[in-house]
Amino acid sequence: MKTILITGGAGFIGSHVVREFVLNYPETKIINLDALTYAGNLENLKDIERKSNYEFVKADITDAKHILEVFEQYQPDGVIHLAAESHVDRSITNPLDFVMTNVIGTVNLLNAAKTIWQDASTGSAQDFEGKRFHHVSTDEVFGALGDEGFFTEETSYDPHSPYSASKASSDHFVRAYHDTYGLPIVMTNCSNNYGPNHFPEKLIPLCIHNILNGNPLPIYGDGKYTRDWLFVIDHAKAIDLVFHEGKNGGSYNVGGFNEWKNIDLVKELCKQMDEKLGKEAGTSEQLITFVKDRPGHDLRYAIDATKINEELGWKPSVTFEQGLSLTIDWFLSNKEWLDHVTSGDYQNYYENQYN
Ligand code: NAD
Ligand code: DAU
């Protein structure tokens, strides 16, 4: 039986990737390796946790020894690496956590893969046949765009936040292991995701949570910052496609051709929430509050997804209005999930953030 090890599978995007692989490839063993940080939650996988091709392993990717043991035990044929510290605001207060997980953790995984895949025989490039390391990265490595243009696979790296600097560094290490040791890799750089299981520190789920609780909707700066939003299940499908069919050593930009200024996005969200909650139009918008800007805030991200579309036939399956509606419906029927993930540390975090 083939084995694929997915890191960060208890997180937002990782849980959708794990589900996609467990259900689509019943003949493949899927190992979900996750440290279960504040962002990891096994509730995200309740529906598939009893499937016979699924197994969870609690491990921290910063622990090189343990990671190598896990690789030796399970002998994965493929790795899909999503485990990361993922929130820009947290990277501004705790940059070292991002270096540890996103940079050192990634190198630990690359070393473990190289070790078990090469030990198999002679230490030559042939050892890697049938193996693949898929690194899941972000469009933030490319920096900020002005009012026009798109990020392509050829855009130079220009990260501005400690988060994007750590992801850029991990991307460079992944390419270095390909160029130096012949490790078979593919990489995806995706735009902003949204959807079920999104941790409510990020803009969309934070606003949903705050509308439900009558709390302010904090908009950084003037709200004119622009992001390109993609429904998370479409990202999971892109990862499936690139993992199986992407060219060795290649990278693919993934995005929705769906740009929104933050303020317009939050107003659209307020409109849909009012309708779904049976409130008078304009009620939720009154919660919008402009707050101090994020330091080093990137003005605009926008992905040119032509390569993945033309080479692999990928395109988003839902419009933003459909995806947002599905997302709100999910949050409205999973209030216990929201209560669970916003208990404990979450309150302390937000008290420190805005006081
Ligand atoms: P997330 O924060 O929701 O989940 C991260 C997961 O990684 C959690 O389950 C957490 O427990 C786990 N993790 C963190 N540190 C770990 C460690 N040291 N060892 C093992 N597990 C650890 O993140 P996400 O939003 O789902 O993002 C997943 C990946 O996709 C990240 O690499 C991120 O950079 C990338 N990405 C995210 C987006 C987005 O919009 N969220 C867009 C593009 C790319
Ligand atoms: O572009 C891909 C990236 O998208 C991923 O690599 C990151 O892991 C993911 O967190 C996300 O980064 P952003 O910084 O774009 O996402 P966030 O939801 O934090 O912010 C989206 C925009 O909204 C950004 O311009 C900042 C703004 N914002 C955010 C929050 C949390 C606000 O105005 N108010 C807020 O409270």
Short mmCIF file of C-alpha atoms and ligand atoms in Angstrom, two decimals:
data_model
loop_
_atom_site.label_atom_id
_atom_site.label_comp_id
_atom_site.label_asym_id
_atom_site.label_seq_id
_atom_site.Cartn_x
_atom_site.Cartn_y
_atom_site.Cartn_z
CA MET A 1 0.00 0.00 0.00
CA LYS A 2 1.30 3.45 -0.92
CA THR A 3 1.72 5.87 2.00
CA ILE A 4 1.41 9.66 1.95
CA LEU A 5 2.35 11.73 4.98
CA ILE A 6 0.52 15.05 5.29
CA THR A 7 1.83 17.57 7.81
CA GLY A 8 -0.48 20.13 9.44
CA GLY A 9 -3.52 18.01 8.61
CA ALA A 10 -5.41 19.12 11.73
CA GLY A 11 -5.30 22.77 10.64
CA PHE A 12 -7.58 24.72 8.32
CA ILE A 13 -6.31 23.82 4.84
CA GLY A 14 -4.60 20.60 5.94
CA SER A 15 -7.90 19.11 7.17
CA HIS A 16 -9.45 19.60 3.72
CA VAL A 17 -6.38 18.10 2.04
CA VAL A 18 -6.46 15.07 4.37
CA ARG A 19 -10.18 14.55 3.66
CA GLU A 20 -9.63 14.89 -0.11
CA PHE A 21 -6.88 12.25 -0.05
CA VAL A 22 -8.51 9.83 2.43
CA LEU A 23 -11.75 9.75 0.42
CA ASN A 24 -10.28 9.86 -3.09
CA TYR A 25 -7.49 7.33 -2.56
CA PRO A 26 -8.85 4.49 -0.38
CA GLU A 27 -5.92 2.29 -1.45
CA THR A 28 -3.39 4.81 -0.11
CA LYS A 29 -2.52 5.12 3.59
CA ILE A 30 -2.79 8.74 4.72
CA ILE A 31 -0.74 9.73 7.77
CA ASN A 32 -1.70 13.06 9.31
CA LEU A 33 1.29 14.42 11.25
CA ASP A 34 0.44 17.41 13.42
CA ALA A 35 1.67 18.94 16.70
CA LEU A 36 -1.87 20.19 17.54
CA THR A 37 -0.86 23.77 18.29
CA TYR A 38 -3.61 26.31 19.02
CA ALA A 39 -4.46 26.13 15.27
CA GLY A 40 -4.74 22.34 15.07
CA ASN A 41 -7.99 20.61 15.94
CA LEU A 42 -8.85 16.95 15.37
CA GLU A 43 -12.55 17.89 15.41
CA ASN A 44 -11.87 19.13 11.86
CA LEU A 45 -11.51 15.47 10.79
CA LYS A 46 -14.25 13.79 12.87
CA ASP A 47 -16.07 12.54 9.75
CA ILE A 48 -13.09 10.58 8.40
CA GLU A 49 -11.12 9.63 11.53
CA ARG A 50 -12.40 6.02 11.48
CA LYS A 51 -11.50 5.35 7.85
CA SER A 52 -9.13 2.39 7.59
CA ASN A 53 -6.63 4.30 5.40
CA TYR A 54 -6.28 7.19 7.90
CA GLU A 55 -3.94 7.50 10.88
CA PHE A 56 -3.01 10.45 13.09
CA VAL A 57 0.49 10.92 14.53
CA LYS A 58 1.18 13.67 17.04
CA ALA A 59 4.63 15.08 16.32
CA ASP A 60 6.36 18.44 16.20
CA ILE A 61 8.31 19.13 13.02
CA THR A 62 10.90 21.12 14.99
CA ASP A 63 11.92 17.83 16.68
CA ALA A 64 14.32 16.38 14.08
CA LYS A 65 14.88 13.08 15.93
CA HIS A 66 11.19 12.31 16.34
CA ILE A 67 10.46 13.29 12.73
CA LEU A 68 13.10 10.90 11.42
CA GLU A 69 11.66 8.12 13.63
CA VAL A 70 8.17 8.74 12.18
CA PHE A 71 9.55 8.61 8.62
CA GLU A 72 11.46 5.39 9.41
CA GLN A 73 8.34 3.81 10.90
CA TYR A 74 5.86 4.75 8.15
CA GLN A 75 8.19 4.90 5.11
CA PRO A 76 6.05 7.46 3.24
CA ASP A 77 6.28 7.50 -0.56
CA GLY A 78 5.07 11.09 -0.64
CA VAL A 79 4.98 14.08 1.69
CA ILE A 80 2.54 16.99 1.49
CA HIS A 81 3.81 19.68 3.83
CA LEU A 82 1.32 22.18 5.24
CA ALA A 83 2.35 22.41 8.92
CA ALA A 84 3.26 26.00 9.66
CA GLU A 85 2.73 29.00 11.83
CA SER A 86 0.36 30.79 9.47
CA HIS A 87 -0.85 34.09 10.97
CA VAL A 88 0.95 37.28 9.91
CA ASP A 89 -0.04 39.22 13.07
CA ARG A 90 1.41 36.52 15.33
CA SER A 91 4.65 36.58 13.30
CA ILE A 92 5.02 40.27 14.13
CA THR A 93 4.90 39.55 17.89
CA ASN A 94 6.72 36.17 17.87
CA PRO A 95 8.99 35.93 14.80
CA LEU A 96 11.18 33.18 16.24
CA ASP A 97 8.26 30.72 16.43
CA PHE A 98 7.92 31.18 12.68
CA VAL A 99 11.62 30.56 12.06
CA MET A 100 11.47 27.40 14.17
CA THR A 101 8.41 25.80 12.58
CA ASN A 102 8.43 27.20 9.05
CA VAL A 103 12.19 27.14 8.37
CA ILE A 104 13.79 24.59 10.74
CA GLY A 105 10.71 22.35 10.67
CA THR A 106 10.72 22.28 6.86
CA VAL A 107 14.43 21.46 6.74
CA ASN A 108 13.87 18.65 9.27
CA LEU A 109 11.23 17.16 6.95
CA LEU A 110 13.46 17.52 3.89
CA ASN A 111 16.30 15.79 5.75
CA ALA A 112 14.05 12.96 6.91
CA ALA A 113 12.67 12.42 3.39
CA LYS A 114 16.15 12.51 1.84
CA THR A 115 17.47 10.10 4.46
CA ILE A 116 14.81 7.41 4.15
CA TRP A 117 14.45 7.71 0.39
CA GLN A 118 18.22 7.57 -0.23
CA ASP A 119 19.02 4.89 2.34
CA ALA A 120 16.96 2.52 0.25
CA SER A 121 19.89 1.87 -2.11
CA THR A 122 22.95 3.58 -3.50
CA GLY A 123 22.61 7.22 -2.62
CA SER A 124 21.94 8.20 -6.23
CA ALA A 125 19.10 10.14 -7.84
CA GLN A 126 17.39 6.85 -8.85
CA ASP A 127 16.60 6.27 -5.17
CA PHE A 128 13.98 8.95 -5.42
CA GLU A 129 11.94 7.27 -8.11
CA GLY A 130 8.22 7.28 -7.26
CA LYS A 131 8.80 9.71 -4.40
CA ARG A 132 7.57 13.29 -4.11
CA PHE A 133 7.81 16.14 -1.59
CA HIS A 134 5.03 18.71 -2.09
CA HIS A 135 5.64 21.99 -0.29
CA VAL A 136 2.55 24.11 0.29
CA SER A 137 3.45 27.78 0.21
CA THR A 138 1.88 31.17 -0.16
CA ASP A 139 1.65 34.12 -2.53
CA GLU A 140 2.97 36.31 0.31
CA VAL A 141 6.55 35.32 -0.60
CA PHE A 142 6.24 37.58 -3.67
CA GLY A 143 5.65 40.73 -1.59
CA ALA A 144 3.14 43.41 -2.50
CA LEU A 145 1.66 44.50 -5.82
CA GLY A 146 0.62 48.03 -6.74
CA ASP A 147 -2.77 48.70 -8.30
CA GLU A 148 -2.01 46.53 -11.34
CA GLY A 149 -0.33 43.25 -12.31
CA PHE A 150 -0.30 39.67 -10.99
CA PHE A 151 2.14 37.30 -9.30
CA THR A 152 3.39 34.64 -11.73
CA GLU A 153 5.70 31.70 -11.02
CA GLU A 154 8.57 33.91 -12.29
CA THR A 155 7.92 36.84 -9.93
CA SER A 156 10.97 37.55 -7.71
CA TYR A 157 10.66 36.86 -4.01
CA ASP A 158 10.23 39.99 -1.87
CA PRO A 159 8.73 39.02 1.52
CA HIS A 160 7.90 41.77 4.03
CA SER A 161 6.54 40.14 7.20
CA PRO A 162 8.36 37.64 9.44
CA TYR A 163 5.71 35.11 8.32
CA SER A 164 6.34 35.61 4.61
CA ALA A 165 10.12 35.76 5.17
CA SER A 166 9.95 32.38 6.93
CA LYS A 167 7.82 30.88 4.13
CA ALA A 168 10.17 32.33 1.48
CA SER A 169 13.11 30.79 3.30
CA SER A 170 11.38 27.40 3.43
CA ASP A 171 10.64 27.62 -0.33
CA HIS A 172 14.33 28.28 -0.99
CA PHE A 173 15.33 25.25 1.11
CA VAL A 174 12.88 23.03 -0.78
CA ARG A 175 14.36 24.16 -4.13
CA ALA A 176 17.90 23.79 -2.75
CA TYR A 177 17.20 20.13 -1.83
CA HIS A 178 15.93 19.56 -5.37
CA ASP A 179 18.90 21.27 -7.03
CA THR A 180 21.58 19.87 -4.68
CA TYR A 181 20.39 16.34 -3.87
CA GLY A 182 17.89 15.67 -6.65
CA LEU A 183 14.99 15.41 -4.16
CA PRO A 184 11.77 15.28 -6.24
CA ILE A 185 9.71 18.30 -5.23
CA VAL A 186 6.70 20.30 -6.32
CA MET A 187 5.49 23.53 -4.82
CA THR A 188 2.24 25.49 -4.77
CA ASN A 189 1.96 29.18 -3.89
CA CYS A 190 -1.65 29.98 -3.11
CA SER A 191 -3.62 33.14 -2.38
CA ASN A 192 -5.91 33.73 0.65
CA ASN A 193 -8.16 30.77 1.45
CA TYR A 194 -11.54 30.87 3.20
CA GLY A 195 -14.06 28.18 4.13
CA PRO A 196 -15.11 25.74 6.87
CA ASN A 197 -12.64 25.17 9.75
CA HIS A 198 -10.94 28.54 9.20
CA PHE A 199 -9.43 29.64 12.51
CA PRO A 200 -11.15 32.84 13.72
CA GLU A 201 -7.97 34.92 13.92
CA LYS A 202 -8.06 35.45 10.12
CA LEU A 203 -10.26 38.21 8.63
CA ILE A 204 -13.33 36.28 7.39
CA PRO A 205 -13.90 33.87 10.32
CA LEU A 206 -12.96 36.60 12.82
CA CYS A 207 -15.70 38.84 11.37
CA ILE A 208 -18.24 35.98 11.35
CA HIS A 209 -17.44 35.25 15.00
CA ASN A 210 -17.63 38.94 15.96
CA ILE A 211 -20.93 39.51 14.13
CA LEU A 212 -22.42 36.54 16.00
CA ASN A 213 -21.24 38.06 19.29
CA GLY A 214 -22.03 41.71 18.48
CA ASN A 215 -18.34 42.66 18.70
CA PRO A 216 -16.47 45.24 16.56
CA LEU A 217 -15.19 44.19 13.12
CA PRO A 218 -11.60 45.50 13.15
CA ILE A 219 -10.48 46.86 9.75
CA TYR A 220 -6.77 47.64 9.60
CA GLY A 221 -5.84 51.09 8.24
CA ASP A 222 -8.19 52.44 5.57
CA GLY A 223 -9.48 48.98 4.53
CA LYS A 224 -8.25 49.43 0.94
CA TYR A 225 -5.80 46.51 1.16
CA THR A 226 -6.65 43.88 -1.44
CA ARG A 227 -6.54 40.09 -1.28
CA ASP A 228 -7.37 37.35 -3.84
CA TRP A 229 -9.74 34.86 -2.14
CA LEU A 230 -10.08 31.16 -2.95
CA PHE A 231 -12.49 28.59 -1.46
CA VAL A 232 -10.39 26.13 0.56
CA ILE A 233 -11.76 22.99 -1.15
CA ASP A 234 -10.56 24.36 -4.49
CA HIS A 235 -7.09 24.74 -2.96
CA ALA A 236 -7.21 21.12 -1.72
CA LYS A 237 -8.14 19.97 -5.24
CA ALA A 238 -5.26 21.98 -6.72
CA ILE A 239 -2.86 20.31 -4.27
CA ASP A 240 -4.20 16.87 -5.26
CA LEU A 241 -3.65 17.67 -8.94
CA VAL A 242 -0.15 19.14 -8.54
CA PHE A 243 0.96 16.35 -6.20
CA HIS A 244 -0.06 13.73 -8.76
CA GLU A 245 0.53 15.49 -12.08
CA GLY A 246 2.78 18.51 -11.52
CA LYS A 247 6.21 18.55 -13.14
CA ASN A 248 9.13 17.51 -10.95
CA GLY A 249 10.87 20.64 -9.61
CA GLY A 250 7.97 22.86 -10.69
CA SER A 251 5.98 25.44 -8.83
CA TYR A 252 2.36 26.40 -9.49
CA ASN A 253 0.52 29.55 -8.45
CA VAL A 254 -3.02 28.92 -7.23
CA GLY A 255 -5.62 31.68 -6.95
CA GLY A 256 -9.20 32.59 -7.62
CA PHE A 257 -8.93 35.64 -9.93
CA ASN A 258 -11.11 37.04 -7.17
CA GLU A 259 -9.81 40.28 -5.71
CA TRP A 260 -11.56 42.13 -2.94
CA LYS A 261 -10.62 45.24 -0.98
CA ASN A 262 -10.95 44.29 2.71
CA ILE A 263 -13.65 46.87 3.39
CA ASP A 264 -15.78 45.71 0.43
CA LEU A 265 -15.33 42.09 1.45
CA VAL A 266 -16.43 42.76 5.04
CA LYS A 267 -19.46 44.72 3.78
CA GLU A 268 -20.44 41.78 1.53
CA LEU A 269 -20.03 39.45 4.50
CA CYS A 270 -22.19 41.75 6.68
CA LYS A 271 -24.88 41.79 3.98
CA GLN A 272 -25.01 37.98 3.74
CA MET A 273 -24.93 37.59 7.54
CA ASP A 274 -27.83 40.02 7.99
CA GLU A 275 -29.88 38.08 5.42
CA LYS A 276 -29.09 34.69 6.95
CA LEU A 277 -29.67 35.88 10.53
CA GLY A 278 -32.93 37.62 9.57
CA LYS A 279 -31.58 41.01 10.69
CA GLU A 280 -32.44 44.37 9.15
CA ALA A 281 -30.08 45.27 6.26
CA GLY A 282 -27.14 47.38 7.50
CA THR A 283 -27.20 45.99 11.08
CA SER A 284 -23.85 44.14 10.98
CA GLU A 285 -22.09 46.93 9.04
CA GLN A 286 -22.53 49.14 12.08
CA LEU A 287 -19.94 46.96 13.83
CA ILE A 288 -17.19 47.96 11.33
CA THR A 289 -14.41 49.74 13.20
CA PHE A 290 -11.22 51.11 11.62
CA VAL A 291 -8.21 50.25 13.80
CA LYS A 292 -4.43 50.77 13.77
CA ASP A 293 -2.81 49.33 10.66
CA ARG A 294 -0.72 46.14 10.57
CA PRO A 295 2.99 47.08 10.38
CA GLY A 296 4.52 46.28 6.98
CA HIS A 297 1.00 45.63 5.58
CA ASP A 298 1.19 44.43 1.95
CA LEU A 299 -1.11 46.54 -0.25
CA ARG A 300 -2.31 43.98 -2.76
CA TYR A 301 -1.96 40.28 -3.64
CA ALA A 302 -3.26 38.84 -6.92
CA ILE A 303 -2.37 35.50 -8.46
CA ASP A 304 -2.00 34.67 -12.13
CA ALA A 305 -3.19 31.02 -12.14
CA THR A 306 -2.72 30.53 -15.89
CA LYS A 307 0.00 27.87 -15.56
CA ILE A 308 -1.98 25.45 -13.35
CA ASN A 309 -5.05 26.07 -15.51
CA GLU A 310 -3.34 25.44 -18.85
CA GLU A 311 -0.98 22.64 -17.74
CA LEU A 312 -3.24 20.73 -15.36
CA GLY A 313 -6.75 21.97 -16.17
CA TRP A 314 -7.41 23.33 -12.66
CA LYS A 315 -9.91 26.14 -12.07
CA PRO A 316 -12.02 27.20 -9.08
CA SER A 317 -15.31 25.30 -8.83
CA VAL A 318 -17.37 27.92 -6.99
CA THR A 319 -17.88 31.67 -7.31
CA PHE A 320 -16.98 33.82 -4.33
CA GLU A 321 -20.64 34.52 -3.53
CA GLN A 322 -21.36 30.75 -3.46
CA GLY A 323 -18.22 29.96 -1.43
CA LEU A 324 -18.90 32.72 1.08
CA SER A 325 -22.50 31.59 1.48
CA LEU A 326 -21.38 27.96 2.06
CA THR A 327 -18.81 29.22 4.57
CA ILE A 328 -21.27 31.30 6.57
CA ASP A 329 -23.76 28.39 6.58
CA TRP A 330 -21.01 26.10 7.92
CA PHE A 331 -20.16 28.51 10.75
CA LEU A 332 -23.85 28.98 11.62
CA SER A 333 -24.34 25.23 11.95
CA ASN A 334 -21.05 24.67 13.81
CA LYS A 335 -21.31 27.14 16.66
CA GLU A 336 -19.86 24.57 19.11
CA TRP A 337 -16.72 24.42 16.95
CA LEU A 338 -16.42 28.22 17.19
CA ASP A 339 -17.02 28.17 20.95
CA HIS A 340 -14.44 25.41 21.35
CA VAL A 341 -11.65 27.11 19.36
CA THR A 342 -12.33 30.53 20.88
CA SER A 343 -12.09 29.36 24.49
CA GLY A 344 -8.90 29.59 26.57
CA ASP A 345 -5.87 31.22 24.94
CA TYR A 346 -7.97 32.90 22.24
CA GLN A 347 -9.50 35.46 24.62
CA ASN A 348 -6.09 36.37 26.09
CA TYR A 349 -4.69 36.80 22.60
CA TYR A 350 -7.37 39.27 21.56
CA GLU A 351 -7.30 41.18 24.84
CA ASN A 352 -3.56 41.77 24.31
CA GLN A 353 -4.08 42.63 20.66
CA TYR A 354 -6.49 45.53 21.04
CA ASN A 355 -5.88 46.90 24.58
P1 NAD B 1 -3.28 26.68 10.17
O1 NAD B 1 -2.56 27.63 11.08
O2 NAD B 1 -4.75 26.66 10.18
O3 NAD B 1 -2.80 25.17 10.48
C1 NAD B 1 -1.47 24.85 10.69
C2 NAD B 1 -1.40 23.43 11.20
O4 NAD B 1 -0.01 23.10 11.40
C3 NAD B 1 -2.09 23.23 12.54
O5 NAD B 1 -2.83 22.02 12.53
C4 NAD B 1 -0.95 23.13 13.54
O6 NAD B 1 -1.23 22.32 14.66
C5 NAD B 1 0.15 22.53 12.68
N1 NAD B 1 1.49 22.88 13.18
C6 NAD B 1 1.93 24.11 13.49
N2 NAD B 1 3.20 24.04 13.95
C7 NAD B 1 3.55 22.73 13.90
C8 NAD B 1 4.73 22.01 14.22
N3 NAD B 1 5.80 22.64 14.74
N4 NAD B 1 4.76 20.69 14.03
C9 NAD B 1 3.67 20.04 13.52
N5 NAD B 1 2.52 20.65 13.24
C10 NAD B 1 2.46 21.99 13.41
O7 NAD B 1 -2.68 26.98 8.73
P2 NAD B 1 -3.42 26.99 7.32
O8 NAD B 1 -4.05 28.31 7.12
O9 NAD B 1 -4.22 25.77 7.20
O10 NAD B 1 -2.16 26.91 6.35
C11 NAD B 1 -1.59 25.65 6.00
C12 NAD B 1 -0.41 25.89 5.07
O11 NAD B 1 -0.86 26.57 3.90
C13 NAD B 1 0.68 26.76 5.67
O12 NAD B 1 1.92 26.28 5.24
C14 NAD B 1 0.42 28.14 5.07
O13 NAD B 1 1.61 28.87 4.97
C15 NAD B 1 -0.11 27.75 3.70
N6 NAD B 1 -1.04 28.73 3.10
C16 NAD B 1 -2.11 29.21 3.79
C17 NAD B 1 -3.00 30.07 3.16
C18 NAD B 1 -4.21 30.61 3.88
O14 NAD B 1 -4.93 31.45 3.34
N7 NAD B 1 -4.52 30.15 5.09
C19 NAD B 1 -2.80 30.45 1.83
C20 NAD B 1 -1.67 29.93 1.16
C21 NAD B 1 -0.81 29.07 1.79
O1 DAU B 2 -2.10 35.27 0.90
C1 DAU B 2 -2.02 34.03 1.56
C2 DAU B 2 -1.97 34.26 3.06
O2 DAU B 2 -3.29 34.66 3.45
C3 DAU B 2 -1.53 33.04 3.84
O3 DAU B 2 -0.21 32.71 3.48
C4 DAU B 2 -1.62 33.29 5.35
O4 DAU B 2 -1.31 32.12 6.06
C5 DAU B 2 -3.04 33.72 5.67
O5 DAU B 2 -3.13 34.05 7.04
C6 DAU B 2 -3.44 34.92 4.82
O6 DAU B 2 -2.68 36.09 5.19
P1 DAU B 2 -3.36 37.53 5.32
O7 DAU B 2 -2.53 38.37 6.20
O8 DAU B 2 -3.69 38.07 3.98
O9 DAU B 2 -4.75 37.09 6.02
P2 DAU B 2 -5.58 37.78 7.22
O10 DAU B 2 -6.90 37.09 7.27
O11 DAU B 2 -4.78 37.89 8.47
O12 DAU B 2 -5.81 39.26 6.66
C7 DAU B 2 -6.48 39.48 5.44
C8 DAU B 2 -6.51 40.99 5.21
O13 DAU B 2 -7.37 41.58 6.18
C9 DAU B 2 -5.17 41.68 5.38
O14 DAU B 2 -5.08 42.76 4.49
C10 DAU B 2 -5.20 42.18 6.81
C11 DAU B 2 -6.66 42.51 7.01
N1 DAU B 2 -7.20 42.33 8.38
C12 DAU B 2 -6.96 41.17 9.02
C13 DAU B 2 -7.44 40.93 10.29
C14 DAU B 2 -7.14 39.66 11.03
C15 DAU B 2 -7.98 43.32 8.96
O15 DAU B 2 -8.21 44.40 8.34
N2 DAU B 2 -8.47 43.11 10.21
C16 DAU B 2 -8.22 41.96 10.90
O16 DAU B 2 -8.69 41.84 12.07
#
